[in-house]
Amino acid sequence: MLIREATADDWPRIWPFWHRVVAAGETYTWDPGTSEEDARALWMNPAKQVYAVEGDDGTVVASAYVTPNYAGPAAGIANAGFMVDPDRAGRGIGRLLAGHVLDEARKAGYRGMVFNAVVETNPAVKLWTSMGFTILGTVPEAFDHPRHGRVGLHIMYKALLP
């Protein structure tokens, strides 16, 4: 697999799985009805460093971005978003992409990374904790999950630089 910087030409290959993941309403706090235009502006924002993962057949199977979580004097803390094509889940793509994004965030000088709203039932919680993220707190019953009802949103953090 190849992880590289995404280009505008990648969006038509990212959108189908982005839409599928968000429309499911289980793992992201974005509106499940987000239009393609709004999704593109959100994900491919020029202020973000966006990555694409190409499978062995050249198809884009995942994408991620890194961006400052805060502004000004707190801009040294990163935020990131990750999407893996659900048809490719469970193959280690998320872990591979996460390692790449963490390395790139360190290289960019970020001191840490925070996730502001990780749905507590999201299988990625296990991935993030295995990679050294800690749960700083949980906003109880903040997310209306389509299968589990009201569940919490974790705030997770990992230091990147000593």
PDB file of N, CA and C in Angstrom, residues 48-119:
ATOM      1  N   LYS A  48      -5.653  21.826   5.818  1.00  0.00           N
ATOM      2  CA  LYS A  48      -5.346  20.492   6.339  1.00  0.00           C
ATOM      3  C   LYS A  48      -4.311  19.799   5.460  1.00  0.00           C
ATOM      4  N   GLN A  49      -3.516  18.957   6.097  1.00  0.00           N
ATOM      5  CA  GLN A  49      -2.635  18.070   5.349  1.00  0.00           C
ATOM      6  C   GLN A  49      -3.423  16.774   5.159  1.00  0.00           C
ATOM      7  N   VAL A  50      -3.792  16.468   3.922  1.00  0.00           N
ATOM      8  CA  VAL A  50      -4.658  15.328   3.638  1.00  0.00           C
ATOM      9  C   VAL A  50      -3.854  14.224   2.963  1.00  0.00           C
ATOM     10  N   TYR A  51      -4.126  12.994   3.378  1.00  0.00           N
ATOM     11  CA  TYR A  51      -3.432  11.823   2.843  1.00  0.00           C
ATOM     12  C   TYR A  51      -4.424  10.862   2.208  1.00  0.00           C
ATOM     13  N   ALA A  52      -3.948  10.118   1.228  1.00  0.00           N
ATOM     14  CA  ALA A  52      -4.723   9.055   0.591  1.00  0.00           C
ATOM     15  C   ALA A  52      -3.909   7.769   0.682  1.00  0.00           C
ATOM     16  N   VAL A  53      -4.606   6.666   0.871  1.00  0.00           N
ATOM     17  CA  VAL A  53      -3.973   5.347   0.879  1.00  0.00           C
ATOM     18  C   VAL A  53      -4.448   4.608  -0.367  1.00  0.00           C
ATOM     19  N   GLU A  54      -3.491   4.191  -1.170  1.00  0.00           N
ATOM     20  CA  GLU A  54      -3.804   3.420  -2.371  1.00  0.00           C
ATOM     21  C   GLU A  54      -3.564   1.947  -2.087  1.00  0.00           C
ATOM     22  N   GLY A  55      -4.550   1.132  -2.446  1.00  0.00           N
ATOM     23  CA  GLY A  55      -4.382  -0.309  -2.362  1.00  0.00           C
ATOM     24  C   GLY A  55      -3.467  -0.788  -3.474  1.00  0.00           C
ATOM     25  N   ASP A  56      -3.167  -2.069  -3.459  1.00  0.00           N
ATOM     26  CA  ASP A  56      -2.272  -2.644  -4.466  1.00  0.00           C
ATOM     27  C   ASP A  56      -2.801  -2.481  -5.884  1.00  0.00           C
ATOM     28  N   ASP A  57      -4.122  -2.339  -6.011  1.00  0.00           N
ATOM     29  CA  ASP A  57      -4.714  -2.176  -7.346  1.00  0.00           C
ATOM     30  C   ASP A  57      -4.867  -0.702  -7.742  1.00  0.00           C
ATOM     31  N   GLY A  58      -4.338   0.216  -6.919  1.00  0.00           N
ATOM     32  CA  GLY A  58      -4.380   1.640  -7.238  1.00  0.00           C
ATOM     33  C   GLY A  58      -5.635   2.353  -6.770  1.00  0.00           C
ATOM     34  N   THR A  59      -6.590   1.643  -6.190  1.00  0.00           N
ATOM     35  CA  THR A  59      -7.793   2.298  -5.686  1.00  0.00           C
ATOM     36  C   THR A  59      -7.492   2.973  -4.357  1.00  0.00           C
ATOM     37  N   VAL A  60      -8.168   4.082  -4.097  1.00  0.00           N
ATOM     38  CA  VAL A  60      -8.020   4.761  -2.812  1.00  0.00           C
ATOM     39  C   VAL A  60      -8.900   4.028  -1.807  1.00  0.00           C
ATOM     40  N   VAL A  61      -8.279   3.506  -0.755  1.00  0.00           N
ATOM     41  CA  VAL A  61      -8.989   2.676   0.223  1.00  0.00           C
ATOM     42  C   VAL A  61      -9.141   3.358   1.578  1.00  0.00           C
ATOM     43  N   ALA A  62      -8.472   4.485   1.755  1.00  0.00           N
ATOM     44  CA  ALA A  62      -8.552   5.208   3.020  1.00  0.00           C
ATOM     45  C   ALA A  62      -8.009   6.618   2.827  1.00  0.00           C
ATOM     46  N   SER A  63      -8.339   7.478   3.776  1.00  0.00           N
ATOM     47  CA  SER A  63      -7.842   8.844   3.747  1.00  0.00           C
ATOM     48  C   SER A  63      -7.797   9.367   5.176  1.00  0.00           C
ATOM     49  N   ALA A  64      -6.964  10.356   5.383  1.00  0.00           N
ATOM     50  CA  ALA A  64      -6.860  10.996   6.696  1.00  0.00           C
ATOM     51  C   ALA A  64      -6.382  12.422   6.497  1.00  0.00           C
ATOM     52  N   TYR A  65      -6.591  13.227   7.526  1.00  0.00           N
ATOM     53  CA  TYR A  65      -6.036  14.579   7.509  1.00  0.00           C
ATOM     54  C   TYR A  65      -5.450  14.908   8.873  1.00  0.00           C
ATOM     55  N   VAL A  66      -4.549  15.880   8.868  1.00  0.00           N
ATOM     56  CA  VAL A  66      -3.979  16.459  10.091  1.00  0.00           C
ATOM     57  C   VAL A  66      -4.159  17.959   9.979  1.00  0.00           C
ATOM     58  N   THR A  67      -4.539  18.574  11.080  1.00  0.00           N
ATOM     59  CA  THR A  67      -4.750  20.016  11.120  1.00  0.00           C
ATOM     60  C   THR A  67      -4.550  20.494  12.549  1.00  0.00           C
ATOM     61  N   PRO A  68      -4.235  21.757  12.754  1.00  0.00           N
ATOM     62  CA  PRO A  68      -4.185  22.240  14.141  1.00  0.00           C
ATOM     63  C   PRO A  68      -5.575  22.104  14.783  1.00  0.00           C
ATOM     64  N   ASN A  69      -5.607  21.673  16.022  1.00  0.00           N
ATOM     65  CA  ASN A  69      -6.881  21.567  16.723  1.00  0.00           C
ATOM     66  C   ASN A  69      -7.317  22.923  17.257  1.00  0.00           C
ATOM     67  N   TYR A  70      -6.358  23.729  17.609  1.00  0.00           N
ATOM     68  CA  TYR A  70      -6.614  25.058  18.157  1.00  0.00           C
ATOM     69  C   TYR A  70      -5.856  26.082  17.315  1.00  0.00           C
ATOM     70  N   ALA A  71      -6.023  27.335  17.652  1.00  0.00           N
ATOM     71  CA  ALA A  71      -5.317  28.414  16.956  1.00  0.00           C
ATOM     72  C   ALA A  71      -4.340  29.099  17.910  1.00  0.00           C
ATOM     73  N   GLY A  72      -3.604  30.052  17.368  1.00  0.00           N
ATOM     74  CA  GLY A  72      -2.728  30.898  18.172  1.00  0.00           C
ATOM     75  C   GLY A  72      -1.728  30.116  18.998  1.00  0.00           C
ATOM     76  N   PRO A  73      -1.576  30.493  20.268  1.00  0.00           N
ATOM     77  CA  PRO A  73      -0.566  29.864  21.114  1.00  0.00           C
ATOM     78  C   PRO A  73      -0.791  28.369  21.359  1.00  0.00           C
ATOM     79  N   ALA A  74      -1.966  27.851  21.026  1.00  0.00           N
ATOM     80  CA  ALA A  74      -2.257  26.427  21.226  1.00  0.00           C
ATOM     81  C   ALA A  74      -2.215  25.639  19.915  1.00  0.00           C
ATOM     82  N   ALA A  75      -1.724  26.271  18.846  1.00  0.00           N
ATOM     83  CA  ALA A  75      -1.722  25.626  17.531  1.00  0.00           C
ATOM     84  C   ALA A  75      -0.757  24.447  17.439  1.00  0.00           C
ATOM     85  N   GLY A  76       0.012  24.198  18.471  1.00  0.00           N
ATOM     86  CA  GLY A  76       0.943  23.067  18.486  1.00  0.00           C
ATOM     87  C   GLY A  76       0.276  21.740  18.811  1.00  0.00           C
ATOM     88  N   ILE A  77      -1.027  21.742  18.990  1.00  0.00           N
ATOM     89  CA  ILE A  77      -1.769  20.505  19.239  1.00  0.00           C
ATOM     90  C   ILE A  77      -2.570  20.178  17.983  1.00  0.00           C
ATOM     91  N   ALA A  78      -2.348  19.000  17.469  1.00  0.00           N
ATOM     92  CA  ALA A  78      -3.001  18.571  16.226  1.00  0.00           C
ATOM     93  C   ALA A  78      -4.337  17.896  16.493  1.00  0.00           C
ATOM     94  N   ASN A  79      -5.099  17.827  15.427  1.00  0.00           N
ATOM     95  CA  ASN A  79      -6.320  17.044  15.357  1.00  0.00           C
ATOM     96  C   ASN A  79      -6.212  16.250  14.058  1.00  0.00           C
ATOM     97  N   ALA A  80      -6.905  15.154  13.966  1.00  0.00           N
ATOM     98  CA  ALA A  80      -6.877  14.357  12.747  1.00  0.00           C
ATOM     99  C   ALA A  80      -8.220  13.689  12.538  1.00  0.00           C
ATOM    100  N   GLY A  81      -8.487  13.344  11.310  1.00  0.00           N
ATOM    101  CA  GLY A  81      -9.670  12.573  10.955  1.00  0.00           C
ATOM    102  C   GLY A  81      -9.236  11.421  10.071  1.00  0.00           C
ATOM    103  N   PHE A  82      -9.912  10.294  10.207  1.00  0.00           N
ATOM    104  CA  PHE A  82      -9.548   9.079   9.484  1.00  0.00           C
ATOM    105  C   PHE A  82     -10.782   8.429   8.887  1.00  0.00           C
ATOM    106  N   MET A  83     -10.647   7.937   7.669  1.00  0.00           N
ATOM    107  CA  MET A  83     -11.715   7.175   7.010  1.00  0.00           C
ATOM    108  C   MET A  83     -11.076   5.996   6.289  1.00  0.00           C
ATOM    109  N   VAL A  84     -11.591   4.819   6.565  1.00  0.00           N
ATOM    110  CA  VAL A  84     -11.192   3.615   5.841  1.00  0.00           C
ATOM    111  C   VAL A  84     -12.441   3.077   5.154  1.00  0.00           C
ATOM    112  N   ASP A  85     -12.307   2.710   3.909  1.00  0.00           N
ATOM    113  CA  ASP A  85     -13.424   2.112   3.184  1.00  0.00           C
ATOM    114  C   ASP A  85     -13.934   0.927   4.007  1.00  0.00           C
ATOM    115  N   PRO A  86     -15.216   0.912   4.381  1.00  0.00           N
ATOM    116  CA  PRO A  86     -15.738  -0.188   5.196  1.00  0.00           C
ATOM    117  C   PRO A  86     -15.512  -1.562   4.572  1.00  0.00           C
ATOM    118  N   ASP A  87     -15.423  -1.637   3.258  1.00  0.00           N
ATOM    119  CA  ASP A  87     -15.154  -2.925   2.605  1.00  0.00           C
ATOM    120  C   ASP A  87     -13.720  -3.390   2.831  1.00  0.00           C
ATOM    121  N   ARG A  88     -12.866  -2.511   3.344  1.00  0.00           N
ATOM    122  CA  ARG A  88     -11.453  -2.850   3.594  1.00  0.00           C
ATOM    123  C   ARG A  88     -11.138  -2.892   5.095  1.00  0.00           C
ATOM    124  N   ALA A  89     -12.156  -2.777   5.939  1.00  0.00           N
ATOM    125  CA  ALA A  89     -11.956  -2.757   7.392  1.00  0.00           C
ATOM    126  C   ALA A  89     -11.347  -4.073   7.873  1.00  0.00           C
ATOM    127  N   GLY A  90     -10.602  -3.988   8.976  1.00  0.00           N
ATOM    128  CA  GLY A  90     -10.030  -5.179   9.592  1.00  0.00           C
ATOM    129  C   GLY A  90      -8.784  -5.710   8.924  1.00  0.00           C
ATOM    130  N   ARG A  91      -8.179  -4.933   8.056  1.00  0.00           N
ATOM    131  CA  ARG A  91      -6.983  -5.389   7.335  1.00  0.00           C
ATOM    132  C   ARG A  91      -5.721  -4.641   7.746  1.00  0.00           C
ATOM    133  N   GLY A  92      -5.813  -3.822   8.807  1.00  0.00           N
ATOM    134  CA  GLY A  92      -4.649  -3.095   9.286  1.00  0.00           C
ATOM    135  C   GLY A  92      -4.405  -1.765   8.598  1.00  0.00           C
ATOM    136  N   ILE A  93      -5.297  -1.377   7.702  1.00  0.00           N
ATOM    137  CA  ILE A  93      -5.118  -0.114   6.976  1.00  0.00           C
ATOM    138  C   ILE A  93      -5.193   1.068   7.932  1.00  0.00           C
ATOM    139  N   GLY A  94      -6.155   1.049   8.850  1.00  0.00           N
ATOM    140  CA  GLY A  94      -6.304   2.139   9.814  1.00  0.00           C
ATOM    141  C   GLY A  94      -5.063   2.300  10.672  1.00  0.00           C
ATOM    142  N   ARG A  95      -4.516   1.195  11.151  1.00  0.00           N
ATOM    143  CA  ARG A  95      -3.303   1.247  11.986  1.00  0.00           C
ATOM    144  C   ARG A  95      -2.126   1.790  11.180  1.00  0.00           C
ATOM    145  N   LEU A  96      -1.977   1.322   9.957  1.00  0.00           N
ATOM    146  CA  LEU A  96      -0.892   1.802   9.091  1.00  0.00           C
ATOM    147  C   LEU A  96      -1.023   3.301   8.851  1.00  0.00           C
ATOM    148  N   LEU A  97      -2.228   3.749   8.530  1.00  0.00           N
ATOM    149  CA  LEU A  97      -2.470   5.163   8.277  1.00  0.00           C
ATOM    150  C   LEU A  97      -2.281   5.988   9.541  1.00  0.00           C
ATOM    151  N   ALA A  98      -2.733   5.472  10.673  1.00  0.00           N
ATOM    152  CA  ALA A  98      -2.562   6.186  11.939  1.00  0.00           C
ATOM    153  C   ALA A  98      -1.081   6.389  12.261  1.00  0.00           C
ATOM    154  N   GLY A  99      -0.285   5.354  12.072  1.00  0.00           N
ATOM    155  CA  GLY A  99       1.152   5.494  12.311  1.00  0.00           C
ATOM    156  C   GLY A  99       1.774   6.550  11.414  1.00  0.00           C
ATOM    157  N   HIS A 100       1.365   6.567  10.163  1.00  0.00           N
ATOM    158  CA  HIS A 100       1.870   7.562   9.219  1.00  0.00           C
ATOM    159  C   HIS A 100       1.478   8.976   9.654  1.00  0.00           C
ATOM    160  N   VAL A 101       0.218   9.151   9.997  1.00  0.00           N
ATOM    161  CA  VAL A 101      -0.264  10.477  10.396  1.00  0.00           C
ATOM    162  C   VAL A 101       0.428  10.950  11.669  1.00  0.00           C
ATOM    163  N   LEU A 102       0.614  10.073  12.626  1.00  0.00           N
ATOM    164  CA  LEU A 102       1.328  10.466  13.858  1.00  0.00           C
ATOM    165  C   LEU A 102       2.764  10.870  13.541  1.00  0.00           C
ATOM    166  N   ASP A 103       3.435  10.122  12.668  1.00  0.00           N
ATOM    167  CA  ASP A 103       4.805  10.475  12.272  1.00  0.00           C
ATOM    168  C   ASP A 103       4.834  11.837  11.575  1.00  0.00           C
ATOM    169  N   GLU A 104       3.893  12.067  10.671  1.00  0.00           N
ATOM    170  CA  GLU A 104       3.847  13.341   9.959  1.00  0.00           C
ATOM    171  C   GLU A 104       3.536  14.499  10.911  1.00  0.00           C
ATOM    172  N   ALA A 105       2.674  14.272  11.873  1.00  0.00           N
ATOM    173  CA  ALA A 105       2.364  15.322  12.861  1.00  0.00           C
ATOM    174  C   ALA A 105       3.609  15.663  13.682  1.00  0.00           C
ATOM    175  N   ARG A 106       4.363  14.647  14.079  1.00  0.00           N
ATOM    176  CA  ARG A 106       5.616  14.897  14.815  1.00  0.00           C
ATOM    177  C   ARG A 106       6.578  15.714  13.956  1.00  0.00           C
ATOM    178  N   LYS A 107       6.754  15.294  12.698  1.00  0.00           N
ATOM    179  CA  LYS A 107       7.657  16.005  11.786  1.00  0.00           C
ATOM    180  C   LYS A 107       7.238  17.463  11.608  1.00  0.00           C
ATOM    181  N   ALA A 108       5.949  17.708  11.650  1.00  0.00           N
ATOM    182  CA  ALA A 108       5.439  19.079  11.496  1.00  0.00           C
ATOM    183  C   ALA A 108       5.580  19.889  12.779  1.00  0.00           C
ATOM    184  N   GLY A 109       6.046  19.247  13.842  1.00  0.00           N
ATOM    185  CA  GLY A 109       6.292  19.960  15.088  1.00  0.00           C
ATOM    186  C   GLY A 109       5.137  19.993  16.075  1.00  0.00           C
ATOM    187  N   TYR A 110       4.094  19.244  15.812  1.00  0.00           N
ATOM    188  CA  TYR A 110       2.993  19.194  16.784  1.00  0.00           C
ATOM    189  C   TYR A 110       3.471  18.508  18.057  1.00  0.00           C
ATOM    190  N   ARG A 111       3.086  19.051  19.198  1.00  0.00           N
ATOM    191  CA  ARG A 111       3.490  18.507  20.495  1.00  0.00           C
ATOM    192  C   ARG A 111       2.570  17.393  20.970  1.00  0.00           C
ATOM    193  N   GLY A 112       1.358  17.376  20.446  1.00  0.00           N
ATOM    194  CA  GLY A 112       0.402  16.353  20.828  1.00  0.00           C
ATOM    195  C   GLY A 112      -0.740  16.314  19.833  1.00  0.00           C
ATOM    196  N   MET A 113      -1.589  15.301  19.996  1.00  0.00           N
ATOM    197  CA  MET A 113      -2.771  15.179  19.143  1.00  0.00           C
ATOM    198  C   MET A 113      -3.974  14.920  20.042  1.00  0.00           C
ATOM    199  N   VAL A 114      -5.079  15.574  19.711  1.00  0.00           N
ATOM    200  CA  VAL A 114      -6.315  15.404  20.464  1.00  0.00           C
ATOM    201  C   VAL A 114      -7.441  15.045  19.505  1.00  0.00           C
ATOM    202  N   PHE A 115      -8.277  14.141  19.962  1.00  0.00           N
ATOM    203  CA  PHE A 115      -9.529  13.840  19.271  1.00  0.00           C
ATOM    204  C   PHE A 115     -10.627  14.368  20.175  1.00  0.00           C
ATOM    205  N   ASN A 116     -11.460  15.228  19.642  1.00  0.00           N
ATOM    206  CA  ASN A 116     -12.452  15.935  20.442  1.00  0.00           C
ATOM    207  C   ASN A 116     -13.737  15.158  20.701  1.00  0.00           C
ATOM    208  N   ALA A 117     -14.045  14.208  19.840  1.00  0.00           N
ATOM    209  CA  ALA A 117     -15.349  13.543  19.941  1.00  0.00           C
ATOM    210  C   ALA A 117     -15.294  12.148  19.330  1.00  0.00           C
ATOM    211  N   VAL A 118     -14.715  11.188  20.069  1.00  0.00           N
ATOM    212  CA  VAL A 118     -14.655   9.813  19.596  1.00  0.00           C
ATOM    213  C   VAL A 118     -15.843   9.066  20.199  1.00  0.00           C
ATOM    214  N   VAL A 119     -16.733   8.606  19.345  1.00  0.00           N
ATOM    215  CA  VAL A 119     -17.909   7.876  19.819  1.00  0.00           C
ATOM    216  C   VAL A 119     -17.431   6.652  20.596  1.00  0.00           C
TER     217      VAL A 119
END
